[in-house]
Short mmCIF file of C-alpha atoms in Angstrom, two decimals:
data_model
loop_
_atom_site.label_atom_id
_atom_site.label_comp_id
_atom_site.label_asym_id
_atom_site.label_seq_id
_atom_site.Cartn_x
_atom_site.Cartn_y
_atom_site.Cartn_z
CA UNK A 1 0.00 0.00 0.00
CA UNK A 2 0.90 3.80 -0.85
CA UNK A 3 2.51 5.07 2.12
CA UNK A 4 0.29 8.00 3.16
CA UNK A 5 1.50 11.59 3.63
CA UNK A 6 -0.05 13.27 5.71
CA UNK A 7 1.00 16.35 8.17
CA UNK A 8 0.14 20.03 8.46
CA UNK A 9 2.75 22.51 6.78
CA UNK A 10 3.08 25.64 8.90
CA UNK A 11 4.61 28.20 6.13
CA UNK A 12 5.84 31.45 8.91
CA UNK A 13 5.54 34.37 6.94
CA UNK A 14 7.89 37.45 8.31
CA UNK A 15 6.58 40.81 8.80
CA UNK A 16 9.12 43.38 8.32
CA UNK A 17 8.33 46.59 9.90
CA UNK A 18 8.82 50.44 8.61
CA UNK A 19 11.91 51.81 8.91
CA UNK A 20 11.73 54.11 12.37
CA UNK A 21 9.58 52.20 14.24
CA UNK A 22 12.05 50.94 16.97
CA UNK A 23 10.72 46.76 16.50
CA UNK A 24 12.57 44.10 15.47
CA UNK A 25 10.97 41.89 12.52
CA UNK A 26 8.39 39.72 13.42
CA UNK A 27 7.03 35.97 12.63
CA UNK A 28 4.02 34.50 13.94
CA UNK A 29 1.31 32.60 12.15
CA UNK A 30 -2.44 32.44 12.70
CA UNK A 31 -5.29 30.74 10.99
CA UNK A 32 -8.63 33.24 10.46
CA UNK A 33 -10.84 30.99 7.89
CA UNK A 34 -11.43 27.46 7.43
CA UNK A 35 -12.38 26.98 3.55
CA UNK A 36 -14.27 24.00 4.51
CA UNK A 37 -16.17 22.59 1.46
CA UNK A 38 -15.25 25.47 -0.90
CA UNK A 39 -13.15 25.31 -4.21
CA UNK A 40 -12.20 22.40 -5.67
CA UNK A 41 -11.78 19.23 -3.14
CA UNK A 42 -7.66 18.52 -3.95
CA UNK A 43 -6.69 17.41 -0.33
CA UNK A 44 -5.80 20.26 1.38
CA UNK A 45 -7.76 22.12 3.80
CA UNK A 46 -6.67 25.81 2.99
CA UNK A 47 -6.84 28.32 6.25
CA UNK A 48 -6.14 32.19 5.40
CA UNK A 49 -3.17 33.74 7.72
CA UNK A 50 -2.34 36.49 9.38
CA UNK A 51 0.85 37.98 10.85
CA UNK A 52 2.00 39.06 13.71
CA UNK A 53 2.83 42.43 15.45
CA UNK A 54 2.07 45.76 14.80
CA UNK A 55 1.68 46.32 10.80
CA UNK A 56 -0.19 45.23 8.07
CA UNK A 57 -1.81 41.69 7.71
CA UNK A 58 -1.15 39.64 4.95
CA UNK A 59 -3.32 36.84 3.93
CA UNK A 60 -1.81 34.14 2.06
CA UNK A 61 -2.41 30.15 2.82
CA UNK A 62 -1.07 29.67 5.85
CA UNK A 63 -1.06 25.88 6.32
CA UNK A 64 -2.83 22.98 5.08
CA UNK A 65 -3.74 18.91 5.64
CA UNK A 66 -2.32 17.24 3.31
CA UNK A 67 -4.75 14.08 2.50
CA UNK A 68 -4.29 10.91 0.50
CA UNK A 69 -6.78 8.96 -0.87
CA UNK A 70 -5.57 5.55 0.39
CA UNK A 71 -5.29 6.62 4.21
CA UNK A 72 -7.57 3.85 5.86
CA UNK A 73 -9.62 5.28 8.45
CA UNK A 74 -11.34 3.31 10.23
CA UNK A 75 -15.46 3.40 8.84
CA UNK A 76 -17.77 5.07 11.95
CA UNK A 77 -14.83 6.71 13.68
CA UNK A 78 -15.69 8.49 17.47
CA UNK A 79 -13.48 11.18 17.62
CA UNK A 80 -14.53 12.34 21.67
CA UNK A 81 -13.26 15.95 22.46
CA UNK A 82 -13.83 16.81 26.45
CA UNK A 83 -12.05 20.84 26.95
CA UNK A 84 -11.68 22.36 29.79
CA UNK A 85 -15.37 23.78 29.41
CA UNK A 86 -18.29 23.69 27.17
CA UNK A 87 -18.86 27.63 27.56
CA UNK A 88 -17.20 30.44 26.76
CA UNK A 89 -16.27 31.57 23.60
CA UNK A 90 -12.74 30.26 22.92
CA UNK A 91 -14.11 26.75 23.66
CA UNK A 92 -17.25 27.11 21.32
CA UNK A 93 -14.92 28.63 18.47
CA UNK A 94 -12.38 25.68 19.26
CA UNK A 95 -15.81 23.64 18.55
CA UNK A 96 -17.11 24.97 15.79
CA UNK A 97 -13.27 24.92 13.99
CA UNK A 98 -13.25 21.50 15.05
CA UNK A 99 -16.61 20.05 13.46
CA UNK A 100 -15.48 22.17 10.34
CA UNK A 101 -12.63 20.15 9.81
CA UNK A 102 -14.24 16.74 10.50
CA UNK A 103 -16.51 17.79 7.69
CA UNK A 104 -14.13 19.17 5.57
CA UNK A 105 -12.27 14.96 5.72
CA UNK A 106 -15.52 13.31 5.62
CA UNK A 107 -16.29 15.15 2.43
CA UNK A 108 -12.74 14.27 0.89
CA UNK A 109 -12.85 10.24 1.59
CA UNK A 110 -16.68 10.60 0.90
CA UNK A 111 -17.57 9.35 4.24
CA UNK A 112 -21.47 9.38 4.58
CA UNK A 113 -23.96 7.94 7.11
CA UNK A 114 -22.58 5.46 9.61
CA UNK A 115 -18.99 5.27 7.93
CA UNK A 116 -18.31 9.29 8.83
CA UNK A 117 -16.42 10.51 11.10
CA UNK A 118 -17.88 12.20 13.94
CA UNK A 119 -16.86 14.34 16.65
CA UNK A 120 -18.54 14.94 20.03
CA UNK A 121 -17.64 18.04 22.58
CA UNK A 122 -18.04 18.05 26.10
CA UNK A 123 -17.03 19.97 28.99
CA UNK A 124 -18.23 21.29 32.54
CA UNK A 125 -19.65 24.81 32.41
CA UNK A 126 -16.61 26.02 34.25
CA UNK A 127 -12.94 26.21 34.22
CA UNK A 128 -12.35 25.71 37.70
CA UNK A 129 -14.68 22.07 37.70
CA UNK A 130 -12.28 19.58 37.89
CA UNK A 131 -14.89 17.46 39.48
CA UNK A 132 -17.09 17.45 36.82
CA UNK A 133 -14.54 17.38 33.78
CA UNK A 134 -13.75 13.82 35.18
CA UNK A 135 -16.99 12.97 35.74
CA UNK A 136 -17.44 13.61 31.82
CA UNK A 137 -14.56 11.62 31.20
CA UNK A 138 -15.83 8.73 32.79
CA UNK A 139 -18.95 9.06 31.05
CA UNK A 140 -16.97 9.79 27.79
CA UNK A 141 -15.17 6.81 27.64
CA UNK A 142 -17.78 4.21 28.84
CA UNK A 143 -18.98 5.34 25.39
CA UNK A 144 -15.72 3.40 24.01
CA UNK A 145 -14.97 6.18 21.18
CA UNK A 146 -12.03 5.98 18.73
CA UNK A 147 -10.28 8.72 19.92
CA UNK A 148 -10.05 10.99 23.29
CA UNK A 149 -8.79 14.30 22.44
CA UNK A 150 -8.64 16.00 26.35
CA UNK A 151 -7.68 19.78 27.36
CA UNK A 152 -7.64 19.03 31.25
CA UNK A 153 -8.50 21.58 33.91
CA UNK A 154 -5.75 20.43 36.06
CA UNK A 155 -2.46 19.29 35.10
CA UNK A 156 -2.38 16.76 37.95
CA UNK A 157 -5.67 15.35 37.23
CA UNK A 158 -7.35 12.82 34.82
CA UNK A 159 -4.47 10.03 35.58
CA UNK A 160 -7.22 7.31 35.85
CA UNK A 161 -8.96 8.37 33.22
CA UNK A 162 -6.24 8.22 31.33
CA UNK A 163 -5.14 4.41 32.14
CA UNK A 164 -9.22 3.38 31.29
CA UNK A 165 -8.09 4.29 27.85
CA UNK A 166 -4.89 2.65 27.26
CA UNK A 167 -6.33 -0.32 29.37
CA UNK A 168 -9.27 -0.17 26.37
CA UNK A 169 -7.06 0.87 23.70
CA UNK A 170 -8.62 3.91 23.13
CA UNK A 171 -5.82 6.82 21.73
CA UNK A 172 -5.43 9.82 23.77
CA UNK A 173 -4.69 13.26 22.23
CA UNK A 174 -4.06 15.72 24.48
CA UNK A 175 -4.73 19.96 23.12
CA UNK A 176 -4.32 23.26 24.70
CA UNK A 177 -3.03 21.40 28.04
CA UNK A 178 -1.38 18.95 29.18
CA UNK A 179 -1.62 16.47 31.86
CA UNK A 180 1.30 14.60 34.03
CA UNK A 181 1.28 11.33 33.15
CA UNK A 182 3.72 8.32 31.83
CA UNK A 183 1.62 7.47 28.69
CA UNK A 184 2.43 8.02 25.15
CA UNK A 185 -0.43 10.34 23.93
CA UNK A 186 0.28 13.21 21.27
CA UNK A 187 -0.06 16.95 22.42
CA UNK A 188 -1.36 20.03 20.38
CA UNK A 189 -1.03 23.43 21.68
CA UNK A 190 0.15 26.97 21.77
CA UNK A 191 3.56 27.16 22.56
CA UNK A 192 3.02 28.60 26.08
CA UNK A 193 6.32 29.60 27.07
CA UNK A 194 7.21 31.21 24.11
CA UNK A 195 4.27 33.08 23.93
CA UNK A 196 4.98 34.12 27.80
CA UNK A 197 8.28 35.45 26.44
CA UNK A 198 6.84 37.35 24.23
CA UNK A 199 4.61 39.08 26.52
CA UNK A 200 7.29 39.72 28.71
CA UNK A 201 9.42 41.39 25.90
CA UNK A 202 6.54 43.40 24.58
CA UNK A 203 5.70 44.69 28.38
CA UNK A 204 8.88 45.17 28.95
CA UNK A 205 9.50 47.95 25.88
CA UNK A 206 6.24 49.61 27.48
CA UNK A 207 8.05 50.55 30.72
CA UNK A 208 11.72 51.19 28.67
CA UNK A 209 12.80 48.33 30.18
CA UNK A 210 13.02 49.08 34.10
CA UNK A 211 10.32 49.37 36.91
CA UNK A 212 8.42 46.61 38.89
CA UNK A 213 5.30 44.84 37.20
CA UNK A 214 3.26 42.08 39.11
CA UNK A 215 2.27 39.28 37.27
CA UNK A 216 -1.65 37.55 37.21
CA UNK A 217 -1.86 34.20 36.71
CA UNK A 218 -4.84 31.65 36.57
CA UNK A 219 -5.30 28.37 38.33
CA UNK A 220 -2.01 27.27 39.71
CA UNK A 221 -3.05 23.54 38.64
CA UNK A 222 -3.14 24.77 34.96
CA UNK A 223 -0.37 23.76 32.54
CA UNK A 224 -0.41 26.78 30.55
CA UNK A 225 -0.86 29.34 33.49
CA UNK A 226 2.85 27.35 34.41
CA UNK A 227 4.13 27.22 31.28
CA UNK A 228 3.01 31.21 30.70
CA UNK A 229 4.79 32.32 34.13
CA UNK A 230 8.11 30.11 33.01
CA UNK A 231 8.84 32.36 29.65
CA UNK A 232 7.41 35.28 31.36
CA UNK A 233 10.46 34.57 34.12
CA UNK A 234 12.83 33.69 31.87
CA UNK A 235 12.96 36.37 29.60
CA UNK A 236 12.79 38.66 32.58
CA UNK A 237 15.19 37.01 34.40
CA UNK A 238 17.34 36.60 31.00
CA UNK A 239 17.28 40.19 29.34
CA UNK A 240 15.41 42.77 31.43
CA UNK A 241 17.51 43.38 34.65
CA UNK A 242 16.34 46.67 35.76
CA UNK A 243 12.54 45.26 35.33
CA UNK A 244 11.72 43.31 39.02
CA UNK A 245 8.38 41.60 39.10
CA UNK A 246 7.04 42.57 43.01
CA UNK A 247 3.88 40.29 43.13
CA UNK A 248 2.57 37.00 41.41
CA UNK A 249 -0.99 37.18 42.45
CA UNK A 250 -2.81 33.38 41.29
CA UNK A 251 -6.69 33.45 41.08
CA UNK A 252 -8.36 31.67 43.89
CA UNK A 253 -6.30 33.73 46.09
CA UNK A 254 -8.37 34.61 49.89
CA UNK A 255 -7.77 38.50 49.08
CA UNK A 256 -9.75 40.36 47.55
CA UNK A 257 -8.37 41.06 43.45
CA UNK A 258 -9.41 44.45 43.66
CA UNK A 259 -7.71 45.06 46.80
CA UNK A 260 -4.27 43.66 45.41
CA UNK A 261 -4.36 45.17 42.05
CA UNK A 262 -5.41 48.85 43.96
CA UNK A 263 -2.61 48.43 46.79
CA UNK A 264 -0.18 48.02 44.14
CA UNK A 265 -1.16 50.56 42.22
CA UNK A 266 -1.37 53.12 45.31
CA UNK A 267 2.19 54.81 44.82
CA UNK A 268 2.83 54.61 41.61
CA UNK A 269 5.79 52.06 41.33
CA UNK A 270 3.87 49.48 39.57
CA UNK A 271 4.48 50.30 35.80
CA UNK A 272 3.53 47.18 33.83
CA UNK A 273 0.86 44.09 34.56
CA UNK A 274 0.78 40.74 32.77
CA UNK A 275 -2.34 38.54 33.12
CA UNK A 276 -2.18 34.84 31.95
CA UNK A 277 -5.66 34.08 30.76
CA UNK A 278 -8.46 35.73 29.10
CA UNK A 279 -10.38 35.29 32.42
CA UNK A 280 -8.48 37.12 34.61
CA UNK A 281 -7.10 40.03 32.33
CA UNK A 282 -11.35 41.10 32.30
CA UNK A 283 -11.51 40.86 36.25
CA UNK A 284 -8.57 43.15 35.96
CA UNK A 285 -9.84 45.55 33.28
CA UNK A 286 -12.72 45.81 35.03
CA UNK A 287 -10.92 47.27 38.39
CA UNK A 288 -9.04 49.45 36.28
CA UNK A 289 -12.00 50.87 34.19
CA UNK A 290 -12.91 51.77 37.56
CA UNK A 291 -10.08 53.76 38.42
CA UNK A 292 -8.74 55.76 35.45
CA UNK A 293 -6.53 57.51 37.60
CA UNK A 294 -4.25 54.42 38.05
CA UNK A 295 -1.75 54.28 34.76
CA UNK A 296 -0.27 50.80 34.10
CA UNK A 297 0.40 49.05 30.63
CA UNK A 298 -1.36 45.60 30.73
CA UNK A 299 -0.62 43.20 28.82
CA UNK A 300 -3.38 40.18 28.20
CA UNK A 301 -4.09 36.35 26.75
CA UNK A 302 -6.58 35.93 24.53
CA UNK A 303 -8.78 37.51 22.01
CA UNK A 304 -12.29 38.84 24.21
CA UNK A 305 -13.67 41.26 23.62
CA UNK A 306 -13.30 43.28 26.49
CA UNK A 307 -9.61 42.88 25.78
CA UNK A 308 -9.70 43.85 22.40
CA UNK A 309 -12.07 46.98 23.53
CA UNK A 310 -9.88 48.08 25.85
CA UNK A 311 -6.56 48.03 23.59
CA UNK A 312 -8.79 49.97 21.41
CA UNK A 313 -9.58 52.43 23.26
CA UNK A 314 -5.48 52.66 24.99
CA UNK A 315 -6.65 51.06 28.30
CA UNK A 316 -4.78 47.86 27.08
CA UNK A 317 -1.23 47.99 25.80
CA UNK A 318 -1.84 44.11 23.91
CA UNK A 319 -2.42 40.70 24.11
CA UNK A 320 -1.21 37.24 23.09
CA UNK A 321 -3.51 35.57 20.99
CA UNK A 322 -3.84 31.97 20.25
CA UNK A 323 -4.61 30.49 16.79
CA UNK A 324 -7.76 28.55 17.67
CA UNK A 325 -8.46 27.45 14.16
CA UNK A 326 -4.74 26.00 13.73
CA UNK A 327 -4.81 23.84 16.89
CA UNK A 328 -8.50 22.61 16.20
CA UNK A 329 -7.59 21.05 13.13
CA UNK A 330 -4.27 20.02 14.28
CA UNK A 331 -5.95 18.13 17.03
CA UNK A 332 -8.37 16.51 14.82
CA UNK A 333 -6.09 15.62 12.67
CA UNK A 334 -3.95 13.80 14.77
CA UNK A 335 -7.12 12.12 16.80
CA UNK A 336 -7.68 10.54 12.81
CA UNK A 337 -4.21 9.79 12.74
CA UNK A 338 -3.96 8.23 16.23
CA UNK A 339 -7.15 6.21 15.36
CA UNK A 340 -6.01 4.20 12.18
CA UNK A 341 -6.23 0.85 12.25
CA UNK A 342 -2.50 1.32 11.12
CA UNK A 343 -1.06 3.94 13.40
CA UNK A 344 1.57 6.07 11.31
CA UNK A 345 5.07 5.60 12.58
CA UNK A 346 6.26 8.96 11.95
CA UNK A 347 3.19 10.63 13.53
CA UNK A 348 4.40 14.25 15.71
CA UNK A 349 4.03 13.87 18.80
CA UNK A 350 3.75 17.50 19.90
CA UNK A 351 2.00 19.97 17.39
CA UNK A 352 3.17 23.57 18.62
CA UNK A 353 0.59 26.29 17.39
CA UNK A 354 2.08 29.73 16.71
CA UNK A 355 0.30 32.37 17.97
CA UNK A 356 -0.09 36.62 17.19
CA UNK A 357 0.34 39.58 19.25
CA UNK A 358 -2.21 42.39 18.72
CA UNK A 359 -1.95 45.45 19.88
CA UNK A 360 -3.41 48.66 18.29
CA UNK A 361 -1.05 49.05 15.38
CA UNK A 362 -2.75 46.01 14.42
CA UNK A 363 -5.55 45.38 16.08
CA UNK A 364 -8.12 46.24 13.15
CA UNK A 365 -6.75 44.11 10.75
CA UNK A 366 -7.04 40.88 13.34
CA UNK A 367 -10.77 42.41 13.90
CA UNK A 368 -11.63 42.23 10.28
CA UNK A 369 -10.21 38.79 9.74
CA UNK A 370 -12.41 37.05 12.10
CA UNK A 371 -9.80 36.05 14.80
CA UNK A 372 -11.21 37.58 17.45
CA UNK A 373 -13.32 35.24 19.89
CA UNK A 374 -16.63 37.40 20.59
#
């Protein structure tokens, strides 16, 4: 049998800035449109791009699947997605990508009826649930589906869960975060501490690189509120000596937010503020918004759009944002992969999804190409 090709090809496009404008070139990549069923059907699922940083946005195709006709999925395949939650509106875009690109296969191998491919997604209605995303789990996989493809709440969780499926032989795909474990399971996500890096170079520039910042983070249990803080540090640590981060305040915390983010705010020597997740940049925000008095450049994760509002309107210096579309089909396409009857031996193991930083240079641009979240 014809030995099947089939990965994603991630072409970085560089952004090279005008001459004057005191940044250093730029690459990033970011899906904004799945062109699921349209054109011609030639085996590649086309997603526009976008770049990163400041400037114009080019769209060109950014990456693609690149099918054969001989791959042998299995007829009927379960492909069971449980995120972190069910609401909020990077899960339900991470959804809707996902079921776009389980179409978009199914119509290639004209899969119809019982012999398609189909994808569930489940989650609990919060974040903070562990409780119940295990609960779904269990329920999940007493369902015996092809595939598990898992973002887990809490890095130190799902163990069990995980050892039901090897124990059953179902494949476990892990997106967005990962969990501690011993198994073999492939991995999709943003590339966390990069992208925490990046937010500590571009904060960084904003206070001319000395002054204290204070850093908050998101569930301490979370893989990518760890593997945020670790390139935030880093790069810190690394190249910004005069820049000394004075509080890491992690949500869930007995004291009050608004108390902490006013106290260190009171004098004045608090120039810069990083926040790790979507979730608590907006309790943030919303503090500020109530104090205009207190100046601070903020930097954010995640395209909201209270975030986006507020780096229109100057209240927000940026944020990191993740390219849902790109991971969502990366995951899926791996679940197929890690389903086959025939696993492929040269299968990647860990999928890292660029990501963009938007700030207002760009910011309209990113609006009009459908990136944003809300």
């Amino acid at each position: 049998m014809k030995r099947v090709f089939a990965a994603f090809l991630c072409f970085v496009l560089s952004l090279v800035f005008l001459a004057g404008c005191g940044k250093r070139a730029q690459t990033a990549s970011a899906a904004v449109e799945v062109l699921s069923g349209q054109g011609e059907t030639d085996g590649s699922l086309g997603m526009a791009s976008q770049n990163q940083g400041g400037g114009e946005v080019t769209q060109e195709a950014q990456f693609s699947i690149q099918l054969d006709g001989e791959l042998g999925i299995e007829p009927g395949m379960h492909i069971a997605v449980v995120a972190r939650s069910a609401q909020g509106n990077y899960w339900k875009q991470m959804k809707k990508y996902m079921k776009e690109t389980v179409e978009y296969i199914n119509g290639f191998y004209d899969l119809q009826g019982e012999d398609a491919i189909r994808v569930t997604f489940e989650g609990p209605d919060s974040e903070e649930n562990v409780n119940d995303q295990i609960n779904t789990i269990d329920a999940v996989l007493a369902e015996n589906p092809s595939v598990l493809c898992l973002a887990a709440i809490d890095m130190n969780s799902c163990q069990a869960q995980l050892e039901t499926a090897r124990d059953n032989g179902i494949p476990v795909v892990l997106f967005d975060s990962r969990v501690k474990c011993d198994m073999d399971t492939a991995f999709c996500a943003t590339d966390n501490k990069e992208a925490g890096a990046r937010a500590a170079q571009e904060l960084c520039s904003a206070m001319e690189g000395k002054g204290k910042l204070a850093v908050f983070a998101h569930a301490k249990y979370s893989q990518t509120s760890e593997e945020r803080l670790k390139g935030f540090r880093k790069e810190i640590k690394k190249n910004h000596p005069d820049v000394e981060a004075v509080c890491e305040y992690t949500e869930g915390r007995e004291d009050d937010m608004e108390s902490v983010v006013l106290d260190l705010l009171e004098d004045g020597q608090v120039r810069g503020i990083f926040c790790t997740s979507q979730g608590i940049a907006e309790k943030v925000l919303s503090v500020l918004k109530e104090h205009p008095e207190k100046e601070v450049a903020l930097v954010g994760f995640d395209a909201g759009a209270q975030q986006m509002q507020a780096i229109q309107e100057g209240r927000q210096l940026g944020a990191i944002v993740q390219n849902i579309p790109c991971m969502a089909s990366q995951t899926i396409w791996l679940a197929v992969c890690a389903g086959l009857s025939e696993p492929l031996s040269d299968l990647e193991k860990y999928e890292k999804v660029d990501y963009m930083w938007v700030d207002g240079q760009n910011l309209e641009e990113v609006r009009q190409s459908g990136l944003f979240y809300d």
